[in-house]
Coordinates of C-alpha atoms in Angstrom, one line a residue:
Chain H
N72 CA -19.3 2.5 -19.5
K73 CA -19.8 -1.2 -19.8
N74 CA -17.3 -1.7 -22.7
T75 CA -14.2 -0.3 -21.1
P76 CA -11.5 -2.8 -19.9
K77 CA -12.0 -3.4 -16.2
V78 CA -9.3 -4.7 -13.9
C79 CA -9.5 -5.5 -10.3
I80 CA -6.6 -5.7 -8.0
V81 CA -6.6 -7.6 -4.7
G82 CA -4.6 -5.8 -2.1
A83 CA -4.0 -2.1 -1.6
G84 CA -0.3 -2.1 -0.7
P85 CA 2.6 -0.9 -2.8
A86 CA 2.2 -3.8 -5.3
G87 CA -1.5 -3.1 -5.8
F88 CA -1.0 0.6 -6.2
Y89 CA 2.0 0.4 -8.5
T90 CA 0.2 -2.1 -10.7
A91 CA -2.8 0.2 -10.8
Q92 CA -0.7 3.2 -11.5
H93 CA 1.0 1.7 -14.5
L94 CA -2.3 0.3 -16.0
I95 CA -4.1 3.7 -15.7
K96 CA -1.2 5.6 -17.1
S97 CA -0.7 3.3 -20.1
R98 CA -4.2 3.0 -21.4
Q99 CA -6.8 5.8 -21.4
D100 CA -9.8 3.4 -21.2
V101 CA -8.8 1.0 -18.4
E102 CA -10.6 1.2 -15.1
V103 CA -9.1 -0.2 -12.0
D104 CA -10.8 -1.2 -8.8
I105 CA -8.6 -2.0 -5.8
Y106 CA -10.0 -4.3 -3.1
E107 CA -8.5 -4.3 0.4
R108 CA -9.3 -6.5 3.4
L109 CA -8.7 -3.7 5.9
P110 CA -10.6 -0.4 6.0
V111 CA -7.3 1.4 5.4
P112 CA -5.0 1.2 2.4
F113 CA -1.2 1.0 1.9
G114 CA -0.4 -2.3 3.3
L115 CA 3.2 -2.7 4.6
V116 CA 3.9 1.0 3.9
R117 CA 1.6 1.6 6.8
F118 CA 2.1 -1.6 8.8
G119 CA 5.6 -2.7 8.0
V120 CA 7.9 0.3 7.4
A121 CA 9.4 1.3 10.7
P122 CA 8.0 4.4 12.4
D123 CA 11.4 6.1 12.4
H124 CA 11.6 5.8 8.6
P125 CA 8.9 8.3 7.6
E126 CA 10.7 9.2 4.3
V127 CA 10.1 5.7 3.0
K128 CA 6.4 6.3 3.5
N129 CA 6.4 9.2 1.0
V130 CA 5.2 6.8 -1.6
I131 CA 1.8 7.2 0.0
N132 CA 1.5 10.5 -1.8
T133 CA 1.7 9.0 -5.2
F134 CA -0.6 6.1 -4.2
T135 CA -3.1 8.7 -3.0
Q136 CA -3.1 10.4 -6.4
T137 CA -3.7 7.1 -8.0
A138 CA -6.6 6.3 -5.7
Q139 CA -8.1 9.7 -6.5
H140 CA -7.8 9.2 -10.2
S141 CA -11.2 9.1 -12.0
R142 CA -10.5 5.6 -13.3
C143 CA -9.5 4.1 -10.0
S144 CA -11.7 3.1 -7.1
F145 CA -10.7 1.8 -3.7
Y146 CA -12.9 -0.7 -1.9
G147 CA -11.7 -1.3 1.7
N148 CA -13.1 -3.6 4.3
V149 CA -13.7 -6.3 1.6
N150 CA -12.0 -9.7 2.2
V151 CA -11.4 -11.5 -1.1
G152 CA -11.8 -15.1 -0.4
T153 CA -14.5 -14.8 2.3
D154 CA -16.7 -11.8 1.2
V155 CA -16.3 -12.4 -2.5
S156 CA -14.6 -15.1 -4.3
V157 CA -11.9 -14.8 -7.0
K158 CA -14.2 -16.6 -9.4
E159 CA -16.9 -13.9 -8.8
L160 CA -14.2 -11.3 -9.5
Q161 CA -13.2 -13.0 -12.7
Q162 CA -16.9 -12.9 -13.8
A163 CA -17.1 -9.2 -13.1
Y164 CA -13.7 -8.1 -14.4
H165 CA -11.6 -8.7 -17.6
A166 CA -8.6 -9.3 -15.4
V167 CA -7.8 -9.9 -11.7
V168 CA -4.4 -9.0 -10.2
L169 CA -3.5 -10.7 -6.9
S170 CA -1.3 -8.3 -4.9
Y171 CA -2.2 -9.3 -1.4
G172 CA 1.3 -9.9 -0.2
A173 CA 2.4 -12.1 2.7
E174 CA 0.4 -12.1 5.8
G175 CA 1.7 -15.3 7.3
N176 CA 5.0 -16.3 8.9
R177 CA 7.7 -18.7 8.4
R178 CA 7.9 -20.7 11.6
M179 CA 11.2 -21.7 13.1
G180 CA 9.8 -25.2 13.7
V181 CA 11.5 -25.7 17.0
P182 CA 10.2 -26.9 20.4
G183 CA 9.2 -24.0 22.7
E184 CA 8.3 -21.8 19.8
D185 CA 4.8 -21.2 21.2
L186 CA 6.0 -20.3 24.7
A187 CA 5.1 -16.9 26.1
G188 CA 7.9 -14.5 25.2
V189 CA 8.4 -15.8 21.6
H190 CA 7.0 -13.7 18.8
A191 CA 7.2 -13.6 15.1
A192 CA 8.8 -10.4 13.9
K193 CA 5.8 -9.7 11.6
D194 CA 3.6 -9.7 14.7
F195 CA 5.9 -7.5 16.7
V196 CA 6.2 -5.0 13.9
G197 CA 2.5 -5.2 13.4
W198 CA 2.1 -4.4 17.1
Y199 CA 4.2 -1.3 17.1
N200 CA 2.7 -0.2 13.8
G201 CA -0.9 -0.6 14.8
L202 CA -2.0 -3.6 12.7
P203 CA -5.4 -4.4 14.2
D204 CA -4.8 -8.2 14.4
N205 CA -1.7 -7.6 16.6
R206 CA -3.0 -5.0 19.0
K207 CA -3.3 -7.5 21.8
L208 CA 0.3 -8.8 21.6
H209 CA 1.4 -7.2 24.9
P210 CA 5.0 -8.3 24.6
D211 CA 6.9 -8.7 27.9
L212 CA 9.8 -6.3 27.8
S213 CA 10.8 -6.9 31.4
C214 CA 13.9 -9.1 30.7
E215 CA 17.4 -7.9 30.1
T216 CA 18.2 -9.7 26.8
A217 CA 16.3 -10.1 23.6
V218 CA 17.4 -12.5 20.9
I219 CA 16.3 -11.9 17.3
L220 CA 16.6 -14.8 14.9
G221 CA 17.3 -13.5 11.4
Q222 CA 19.5 -10.7 10.1
G223 CA 17.4 -9.0 7.5
N224 CA 16.1 -5.4 7.6
V225 CA 13.1 -6.4 9.5
A226 CA 15.3 -7.9 12.3
L227 CA 17.3 -4.6 12.4
D228 CA 14.1 -2.6 12.5
V229 CA 13.0 -4.6 15.6
A230 CA 16.4 -4.2 17.3
R231 CA 16.4 -0.5 16.6
I232 CA 12.9 0.0 18.0
L233 CA 13.8 -2.0 21.1
L234 CA 16.8 0.1 21.7
S235 CA 15.9 3.6 20.5
P236 CA 15.8 6.4 23.0
M237 CA 12.3 7.4 23.9
D238 CA 12.7 11.0 22.8
M239 CA 13.4 9.7 19.2
L240 CA 10.5 7.3 19.2
K241 CA 7.9 9.6 20.7
K242 CA 8.0 11.9 17.7
T243 CA 7.1 9.1 15.3
D244 CA 3.8 7.5 14.4
I245 CA 4.6 4.5 16.6
T246 CA 1.4 3.6 18.4
Q247 CA 0.9 5.0 21.9
P248 CA 0.4 1.6 23.6
A249 CA 3.7 0.5 22.1
L250 CA 5.5 3.7 23.1
D251 CA 4.1 3.3 26.7
L252 CA 5.3 -0.3 26.9
L253 CA 8.7 0.5 25.4
A254 CA 9.1 3.4 27.9
E255 CA 8.9 0.7 30.7
S256 CA 11.2 -1.7 28.9
R257 CA 14.1 -3.3 30.8
I258 CA 15.7 -4.7 27.7
R259 CA 19.3 -3.5 27.6
R260 CA 20.9 -6.0 25.2
V261 CA 19.7 -7.2 21.8
L262 CA 21.4 -10.0 19.9
I263 CA 20.7 -10.4 16.2
V264 CA 21.5 -14.0 15.2
G265 CA 22.1 -15.5 11.8
R266 CA 22.8 -19.0 10.6
R267 CA 25.7 -18.0 8.4
G268 CA 28.6 -15.5 8.5
P269 CA 29.1 -11.8 8.1
M270 CA 29.3 -12.0 4.4
Q271 CA 25.9 -13.6 4.1
I272 CA 24.1 -11.1 6.2
A273 CA 20.8 -10.2 4.6
C274 CA 20.3 -6.6 5.8
T275 CA 21.4 -3.5 4.0
I276 CA 24.0 -1.0 4.9
K277 CA 21.7 1.9 5.8
E278 CA 20.1 -0.2 8.6
V279 CA 23.5 -1.3 9.9
R280 CA 24.7 2.3 9.9
E281 CA 21.6 3.3 11.9
M282 CA 22.5 0.7 14.6
V283 CA 26.1 1.9 14.7
N284 CA 24.9 5.5 15.1
L285 CA 22.1 4.8 17.6
P286 CA 22.5 7.1 20.6
D287 CA 23.3 5.5 24.0
T288 CA 24.2 2.1 22.5
R289 CA 27.4 0.3 21.9
P290 CA 28.1 -2.7 19.6
E291 CA 29.3 -6.0 21.0
M292 CA 30.5 -8.5 18.4
V293 CA 32.6 -11.6 18.5
A294 CA 35.9 -11.0 16.8
A295 CA 36.4 -14.6 15.9
D296 CA 33.2 -14.4 13.7
F297 CA 35.3 -12.2 11.4
K298 CA 38.2 -14.4 10.8
G299 CA 39.2 -14.3 7.1
I300 CA 36.7 -11.7 6.3
A301 CA 39.1 -8.8 5.6
E302 CA 40.7 -10.9 2.9
A303 CA 37.5 -12.2 1.4
V304 CA 35.9 -8.8 1.1
K305 CA 38.4 -7.6 -1.5
E306 CA 36.9 -9.5 -4.4
V307 CA 33.1 -9.0 -3.9
P308 CA 30.7 -6.6 -5.6
R309 CA 30.4 -3.1 -4.2
P310 CA 27.2 -3.4 -2.1
R311 CA 28.5 -6.5 -0.2
K312 CA 31.9 -5.0 0.0
R313 CA 30.8 -1.7 1.6
L314 CA 28.4 -3.5 4.0
T315 CA 31.1 -6.0 5.1
E316 CA 33.7 -3.2 5.6
L317 CA 31.3 -1.4 7.9
L318 CA 30.8 -4.6 9.9
L319 CA 34.5 -5.1 10.1
K320 CA 35.1 -1.6 11.2
T321 CA 32.4 -1.8 13.9
A322 CA 33.6 -5.2 15.2
L323 CA 37.3 -4.9 15.0
D324 CA 38.6 -1.3 14.6
V325 CA 39.9 0.7 17.5
P326 CA 37.2 3.3 17.9
T327 CA 37.9 7.0 17.6
E328 CA 38.0 9.0 20.9
K329 CA 34.5 10.3 20.3
E330 CA 33.1 6.8 19.6
Q331 CA 35.0 5.4 22.6
E332 CA 33.3 7.9 24.8
K333 CA 29.9 7.0 23.4
R334 CA 30.5 3.4 24.0
S335 CA 31.7 3.9 27.6
K336 CA 28.6 5.9 28.5
A337 CA 26.1 3.7 26.6
S338 CA 23.4 2.0 28.6
R339 CA 22.3 -0.4 25.9
V340 CA 24.1 -3.1 23.9
W341 CA 23.5 -4.6 20.5
G342 CA 25.4 -7.2 18.5
F343 CA 25.3 -9.6 15.6
R344 CA 25.9 -13.3 16.4
F345 CA 26.9 -15.4 13.4
F346 CA 26.9 -19.2 12.7
R347 CA 24.0 -19.9 15.0
S348 CA 20.6 -21.6 14.3
P349 CA 17.8 -22.0 16.8
V350 CA 17.1 -25.5 17.9
E351 CA 14.9 -25.0 21.0
V352 CA 13.4 -22.3 23.1
L353 CA 14.0 -23.3 26.7
P354 CA 11.3 -22.6 29.3
A355 CA 11.6 -21.0 32.7
P356 CA 11.4 -23.4 35.7
D357 CA 7.7 -22.9 36.0
L358 CA 7.4 -23.7 32.3
S359 CA 5.3 -20.5 31.7
R360 CA 7.6 -18.6 29.4
A361 CA 10.8 -18.5 27.5
A362 CA 14.0 -18.2 29.6
A363 CA 16.7 -19.1 27.1
I364 CA 17.3 -20.1 23.5
R365 CA 19.4 -23.1 22.5
L366 CA 21.5 -22.4 19.4
A367 CA 23.3 -24.9 17.2
V368 CA 26.8 -23.8 16.2
N369 CA 27.4 -23.9 12.5
R370 CA 30.3 -23.8 10.1
L371 CA 30.2 -22.4 6.6
E372 CA 30.5 -24.6 3.6
G373 CA 31.3 -22.7 0.4
S374 CA 31.6 -19.0 0.3
G375 CA 29.7 -15.9 -1.0
E376 CA 26.0 -15.6 -1.3
G377 CA 25.4 -19.3 -1.8
A378 CA 27.4 -20.5 1.2
S379 CA 25.5 -23.0 3.4
A380 CA 25.4 -23.4 7.2
V381 CA 26.4 -26.9 8.4
P382 CA 25.8 -27.9 12.0
T383 CA 28.9 -28.8 13.9
G384 CA 27.1 -30.7 16.7
E385 CA 27.9 -28.1 19.3
V386 CA 25.2 -26.1 21.0
E387 CA 25.1 -23.0 23.0
D388 CA 22.4 -21.7 25.4
V389 CA 21.7 -17.9 25.5
P390 CA 19.6 -16.7 28.4
C391 CA 16.9 -14.3 27.2
G392 CA 13.3 -13.3 28.0
L393 CA 12.2 -12.1 24.5
V394 CA 12.7 -14.2 21.4
I395 CA 11.8 -12.6 18.0
S396 CA 11.8 -14.9 15.0
S397 CA 12.5 -12.8 11.9
I398 CA 13.1 -15.4 9.3
G399 CA 10.6 -14.3 6.7
Y400 CA 7.0 -13.5 6.0
K401 CA 4.9 -16.0 4.1
S402 CA 2.1 -15.7 1.5
L403 CA -1.0 -17.7 2.1
P404 CA -3.5 -19.1 -0.4
I405 CA -6.9 -17.3 -0.3
D406 CA -8.8 -19.4 -2.8
P407 CA -8.6 -23.2 -3.2
L408 CA -9.3 -22.9 -6.9
L409 CA -6.1 -20.8 -7.6
P410 CA -2.8 -22.6 -8.0
F411 CA -0.4 -22.1 -5.1
D412 CA 3.1 -23.3 -4.6
S413 CA 3.3 -24.2 -0.9
R414 CA 7.0 -24.8 -1.0
K415 CA 7.9 -21.4 -2.2
A416 CA 4.7 -19.9 -0.8
I417 CA 3.9 -17.9 -3.9
V418 CA 1.3 -18.1 -6.6
P419 CA 3.0 -19.9 -9.5
N420 CA 3.4 -17.5 -12.4
T421 CA 5.4 -16.6 -15.5
M422 CA 6.2 -12.9 -15.5
G423 CA 3.1 -12.1 -13.4
R424 CA 0.7 -14.3 -15.4
V425 CA -0.7 -16.9 -13.0
Q426 CA -0.1 -20.4 -14.4
K427 CA -3.0 -22.3 -15.8
T428 CA -5.4 -19.4 -15.0
A429 CA -6.2 -17.1 -17.9
G430 CA -7.1 -13.6 -16.8
V431 CA -5.4 -13.8 -13.4
Y432 CA -2.1 -12.1 -12.7
C433 CA 0.0 -11.4 -9.6
S434 CA 2.4 -8.7 -8.4
G435 CA 4.5 -7.9 -5.4
W436 CA 5.6 -10.4 -2.8
L437 CA 2.9 -12.9 -3.7
K438 CA 4.6 -13.1 -7.1
T439 CA 8.2 -13.4 -6.2
G440 CA 8.4 -14.2 -2.5
P441 CA 8.6 -11.9 0.5
T442 CA 11.9 -10.0 -0.1
G443 CA 12.6 -6.6 -1.6
V444 CA 12.2 -3.0 -0.8
I445 CA 9.5 -0.7 -2.2
G446 CA 11.6 -0.1 -5.3
T447 CA 11.8 -3.8 -6.0
T448 CA 8.0 -4.1 -5.7
M449 CA 7.6 -1.1 -8.0
N450 CA 9.6 -2.8 -10.8
N451 CA 7.9 -6.1 -10.1
S452 CA 4.4 -4.5 -10.4
F453 CA 5.2 -2.5 -13.5
D454 CA 6.4 -5.8 -15.0
T455 CA 3.0 -7.5 -14.2
A456 CA 1.1 -4.5 -15.6
R457 CA 3.1 -4.6 -18.8
A458 CA 2.3 -8.3 -19.2
L459 CA -1.4 -7.6 -18.7
L460 CA -1.3 -4.7 -21.2
E461 CA 0.5 -6.9 -23.7
D462 CA -2.2 -9.5 -23.3
M463 CA -4.9 -6.9 -23.9
D464 CA -3.1 -5.7 -27.0
S465 CA -2.5 -9.1 -28.4
G466 CA -6.0 -10.4 -27.6
A467 CA -4.7 -13.1 -25.3
L468 CA -6.9 -11.2 -22.8
D469 CA -10.3 -10.6 -24.3
V470 CA -11.5 -7.2 -23.4
S471 CA -14.1 -6.9 -26.2
S472 CA -17.0 -8.3 -24.1
A473 CA -18.7 -6.0 -21.7
K474 CA -18.1 -6.6 -18.0
P475 CA -19.9 -5.0 -15.1
G476 CA -16.8 -4.3 -12.9
S477 CA -17.7 -3.2 -9.4
Q478 CA -21.4 -3.1 -10.4
G479 CA -21.2 -6.9 -10.5
V480 CA -19.6 -7.1 -7.1
T481 CA -21.2 -4.5 -4.8
P482 CA -24.7 -6.1 -5.0
L483 CA -23.1 -9.4 -3.8
L484 CA -21.4 -7.6 -1.0
E485 CA -24.6 -5.8 0.0
K486 CA -26.4 -9.1 0.1
R487 CA -23.7 -10.5 2.3
G488 CA -23.8 -7.5 4.7
V489 CA -20.4 -6.2 3.7
K490 CA -20.1 -2.4 3.4
P491 CA -17.0 -1.3 1.5
V492 CA -15.0 1.7 2.7
E493 CA -14.4 4.2 -0.1
F494 CA -11.2 6.3 -0.4
S495 CA -13.0 9.4 0.8
D496 CA -13.9 7.4 3.9
W497 CA -10.3 6.5 4.4
E498 CA -9.5 10.2 4.2
K499 CA -11.8 10.7 7.2
I500 CA -9.8 8.1 9.1
D501 CA -6.6 9.7 7.9
N502 CA -7.8 13.2 9.1
E503 CA -8.8 11.7 12.5
E504 CA -5.4 10.1 13.0
I505 CA -3.6 13.2 12.1
K506 CA -5.8 15.2 14.4
R507 CA -5.1 12.8 17.3
G508 CA -1.4 12.9 16.4
V509 CA -1.2 16.7 16.8
A510 CA -2.4 16.3 20.4
M511 CA 0.5 13.8 21.0
G512 CA 3.2 15.6 19.1
K513 CA 3.3 12.9 16.5
P514 CA 2.6 12.8 12.8
R515 CA -0.5 10.7 13.5
E516 CA -2.0 8.5 16.2
K517 CA -3.3 5.4 14.4
L518 CA -6.7 3.9 15.1
L519 CA -6.0 0.5 16.4
S520 CA -9.1 -1.6 15.7
V521 CA -11.2 -2.3 12.6
D522 CA -14.3 -1.3 14.6
E523 CA -12.9 2.1 15.4
M524 CA -11.8 2.6 11.8
L525 CA -15.3 1.7 10.5
H526 CA -16.9 4.0 13.1
V527 CA -14.9 7.0 11.9
A528 CA -15.4 6.0 8.2
R529 CA -19.1 5.9 8.6
T530 CA -19.5 9.2 10.5
Chain P
M257 CA -7.9 18.3 2.9
S258 CA -5.3 18.6 0.2
A259 CA -4.6 15.7 -2.1
A260 CA -0.9 15.4 -1.2
R261 CA -0.3 14.4 2.4
R262 CA 2.5 16.5 3.8
L263 CA 4.8 14.3 5.7
L264 CA 6.9 16.0 8.4
R265 CA 10.5 15.3 7.8
F266 CA 13.8 16.9 8.4
N267 CA 16.7 15.5 6.5
P268 CA 19.9 17.2 7.7
R269 CA 22.0 15.2 5.3
L270 CA 20.4 17.0 2.4
L271 CA 21.0 20.4 4.0
Q272 CA 24.6 19.4 4.6
S273 CA 25.3 18.9 0.9
R274 CA 23.5 21.9 -0.5
T275 CA 20.6 24.2 0.1
N276 CA 17.6 22.2 -0.8
K277 CA 14.5 24.2 -1.5
R278 CA 12.4 21.1 -1.1
T279 CA 13.1 20.2 2.5
A280 CA 12.8 22.5 5.5
A281 CA 13.8 22.4 9.1
V282 CA 10.8 21.1 10.9
T283 CA 9.9 22.1 14.4
G284 CA 6.4 20.9 14.2
A285 CA 4.2 22.3 11.5
A286 CA 4.5 22.7 7.7
A287 CA 7.3 21.2 5.7
T288 CA 8.1 22.3 2.2
P289 CA 5.6 20.7 -0.1
P290 CA 6.9 17.5 -1.7
H291 CA 6.9 16.7 -5.4
T292 CA 4.4 14.1 -6.1
S293 CA 3.5 12.5 -9.4
V294 CA 1.3 9.9 -11.0
G295 CA 3.0 9.2 -14.2
N296 CA 3.4 12.8 -15.4
A297 CA 1.0 14.7 -13.3
V298 CA 2.7 17.0 -10.9
L299 CA 0.9 18.6 -8.0
F300 CA 3.3 21.4 -7.4
S301 CA 6.9 22.3 -7.4
G302 CA 8.7 23.3 -4.2
S303 CA 11.4 25.1 -6.1
A304 CA 9.2 27.6 -7.9
Q305 CA 9.6 30.3 -5.3
C306 CA 13.4 30.2 -5.7
R307 CA 13.6 30.1 -9.4
R308 CA 15.7 32.8 -11.2
P309 CA 14.8 32.9 -14.9
E310 CA 18.3 34.0 -15.9
G311 CA 19.9 31.0 -14.1
R312 CA 18.7 28.2 -16.4
V313 CA 20.9 25.3 -17.1
T314 CA 20.3 23.0 -20.0
V315 CA 20.6 19.2 -19.5
H316 CA 19.9 16.3 -21.8
F317 CA 18.2 13.1 -20.5
I318 CA 18.5 9.8 -22.4
N319 CA 15.5 7.8 -21.4
R320 CA 15.3 4.0 -21.1
D321 CA 14.1 3.7 -24.7
G322 CA 17.1 5.7 -26.0
Q323 CA 15.1 8.8 -26.6
K324 CA 17.0 12.0 -25.9
I325 CA 15.1 14.8 -24.1
T326 CA 16.6 18.3 -23.9
T327 CA 15.3 20.3 -21.0
S328 CA 16.5 22.8 -18.4
G329 CA 16.3 23.7 -14.8
A330 CA 17.3 26.6 -12.5
E331 CA 20.6 26.7 -10.8
G332 CA 20.3 24.9 -7.5
D333 CA 17.5 22.6 -8.7
S334 CA 18.3 18.9 -8.3
L335 CA 18.0 16.5 -11.3
L336 CA 15.0 15.1 -9.5
D337 CA 13.4 18.6 -9.5
V338 CA 14.0 18.8 -13.2
V339 CA 12.4 15.4 -13.9
V340 CA 9.3 16.4 -11.8
D341 CA 9.0 20.0 -12.9
Q342 CA 9.4 19.2 -16.6
K343 CA 7.1 16.1 -16.3
L344 CA 9.7 13.8 -17.9
D345 CA 8.2 10.4 -18.5
I346 CA 10.2 8.1 -16.2
P347 CA 7.8 5.8 -14.4
G348 CA 8.4 5.5 -10.7
Y349 CA 11.2 8.1 -10.6
G350 CA 11.9 9.7 -7.2
A351 CA 9.6 7.4 -5.1
C352 CA 10.8 8.8 -1.7
E353 CA 10.7 12.4 -3.0
G354 CA 14.4 13.2 -2.5
T355 CA 14.9 11.9 1.1
L356 CA 17.6 9.3 0.5
A357 CA 15.3 6.4 1.2
C358 CA 15.3 4.7 -2.2
S359 CA 17.3 4.5 -5.4
T360 CA 14.7 5.2 -8.0
C361 CA 16.2 8.5 -9.0
H362 CA 19.4 6.8 -10.1
L363 CA 21.1 8.4 -13.1
I364 CA 24.3 7.6 -15.0
L365 CA 26.5 10.6 -15.6
E366 CA 29.3 11.4 -18.0
Q367 CA 32.7 10.7 -16.5
E368 CA 33.8 14.4 -16.5
V369 CA 30.6 15.6 -14.9
Y370 CA 30.8 12.8 -12.3
D371 CA 34.4 13.7 -11.5
Q372 CA 33.8 17.4 -11.0
L373 CA 30.8 16.9 -8.7
G374 CA 33.1 15.6 -6.0
H375 CA 32.4 13.9 -2.6
I376 CA 29.4 11.7 -2.2
I377 CA 28.1 11.3 1.3
D378 CA 27.7 7.9 2.9
E379 CA 23.9 8.0 2.9
E380 CA 23.8 8.5 -0.9
Q381 CA 26.4 5.7 -1.4
D382 CA 24.3 3.4 0.8
M383 CA 21.2 4.0 -1.4
L384 CA 23.3 3.7 -4.6
D385 CA 24.3 0.2 -3.4
L386 CA 20.7 -0.9 -4.0
A387 CA 20.3 0.7 -7.4
Y388 CA 19.8 -1.5 -10.5
G389 CA 22.5 -1.2 -13.1
L390 CA 25.0 0.7 -10.9
T391 CA 28.0 2.1 -12.7
E392 CA 31.2 3.9 -11.8
T393 CA 29.5 7.2 -12.7
S394 CA 26.2 6.7 -11.1
R395 CA 24.5 9.3 -8.8
L396 CA 21.1 9.8 -7.3
G397 CA 19.3 12.5 -9.1
C398 CA 18.0 14.1 -5.9
Q399 CA 21.5 14.8 -4.7
V400 CA 23.0 16.4 -7.9
C401 CA 22.3 20.1 -8.2
L402 CA 22.4 22.1 -11.4
S403 CA 25.2 24.7 -11.7
R404 CA 26.9 26.5 -14.6
S405 CA 29.4 23.7 -14.8
L406 CA 26.6 21.2 -15.7
E407 CA 25.5 23.2 -18.7
G408 CA 24.9 20.8 -21.6
A409 CA 25.5 17.7 -19.6
T410 CA 23.9 14.4 -20.7
V411 CA 22.5 12.0 -18.1
R412 CA 21.2 8.5 -18.7
V413 CA 18.3 6.8 -17.1
P414 CA 19.5 3.3 -16.3
A415 CA 17.5 0.2 -17.3
G416 CA 15.1 -0.9 -14.6
L417 CA 14.7 -4.4 -13.3
F418 CA 12.0 -5.3 -15.8
D419 CA 14.4 -4.3 -18.6
M420 CA 17.3 -6.4 -17.4
R421 CA 15.5 -9.5 -16.2
R422 CA 12.5 -10.1 -18.5
A423 CA 12.7 -13.9 -18.5
D424 CA 13.2 -14.2 -14.8
S425 CA 10.1 -14.2 -12.6
S426 CA 12.0 -14.9 -9.3
G427 CA 12.6 -12.4 -6.7
S428 CA 15.5 -10.2 -5.9
S429 CA 17.9 -11.0 -3.1
S430 CA 17.6 -7.8 -1.1
S431 CA 15.6 -7.9 2.1
A432 CA 12.6 -5.9 2.9

């Protein structure tokens, strides 16, 4: 029906799906098409959420229902920016919502960052989660110590995957190549390093508790890092208070007998290191790879969430063979005609309406920056959908003229030799992965390359 | 292939607090079917087979817009079960389907009801820490089970982020 309002969404992760869901639910006439670069949907739910957090992936069920709705269509294997331009999408649809997230990295910006043995957390996570672009990572896990820069939940996921017992990991959907490499890992100690102090740590309590409870591991913290913390914790809001109390307990309290026994038998060590910033990755004598990381020692100025790290001039070298930089994902611009704030690495917007660009909206990390759990993204996306719906109602977004929707896009794609993957094609990939998983005792065995995905999709 | 993907999961923490009809001990194959919803559409209810018609408990939900909805559930149903089974219009409610991996089933209880429910396990407290509009009488709906003593209770759906921060387009401070 040419006269129905047609919206296209770029990116089939949680932001894209929650935006689609809210639009479809709120108006009975709106049609939504979701374009996705990869043949497979779900974005970071598939490629970011840790393999041992399957409950978090339950949102896939509600996204699947949305994709199967009669007024929603999924077009995988379409790269907006190279296969079709945003301008062409604007011509075909009444509104375009950019929800393509953050596929780049914040760099540390230090010498030695490109040595072998140094990886961005996004790439390491992509590697164990089967992101096709990261399948050739081949991290070297033959060293004893790994240092992770950053103390957010991604850093803790990496630490946990590096130190988890194999019999826990082998029942998850972690990729088999990653499992095989981790089985041979000689890493026994993981340090998770942050610029500031215990009360500025960015991770959440669930993830810290998982480290504390991780079998066959013991914590190793620096008591001096916690000076003054027990006093300061009394006045802070509940989430920060509970998290800090858990850190204090883990770092300072005399352990119970049971915990002491666990610690004495543990073969693996993990710990937070505070007040440290990376200044250089030091190479091995043959210059081929990382052998240590040089850290600047900081002191804290101010207190609470806004405290800043100030270098003292002192440095400290930590020998290690694996350096994982977990200091943030980063959105990238996909079309030079769209406004992009390179400082914040977001698309400039007001409540999801892209500035100076009528008819274009954004949701998810592209809108607000790369932080937040799935619930945050849900609210963020509903917010954008509401702005779009308001604009439809008020006439700010003109939906009276007929637009072709996907019928204006698929001929362009065909001409360019691009064949979209439909949702039913993804279901073939899904079935194949589950089938392969059964043979391995895992929920699924992911296909690891775009070629393999397309092959199964086309069969 | 069925529309809802059945994810294998075993959550011992839920079994610890009560008998949960929606999770099952998993040794390999089928788990109890999850509740799934798009807006109000529900695929199926995991608690249907355990429902006893004579054990219904009435509860009132105050939605975000102030609207009061009177509904009921079976004894043993969680408040999340009630929202899903009764198709209450609360967008995004129960994203992780009752597995203590999100805070979207957050509800605000009356003081007396909150007090009589007793001890809250760490895992629920950890998720409540992330909930918007947390109060002294907040609970996760997936962890609160209906019983006779909840008869006539009123629970409030808290304001979401978009209600509380309309003018602010910047991100939250929690990490991924």
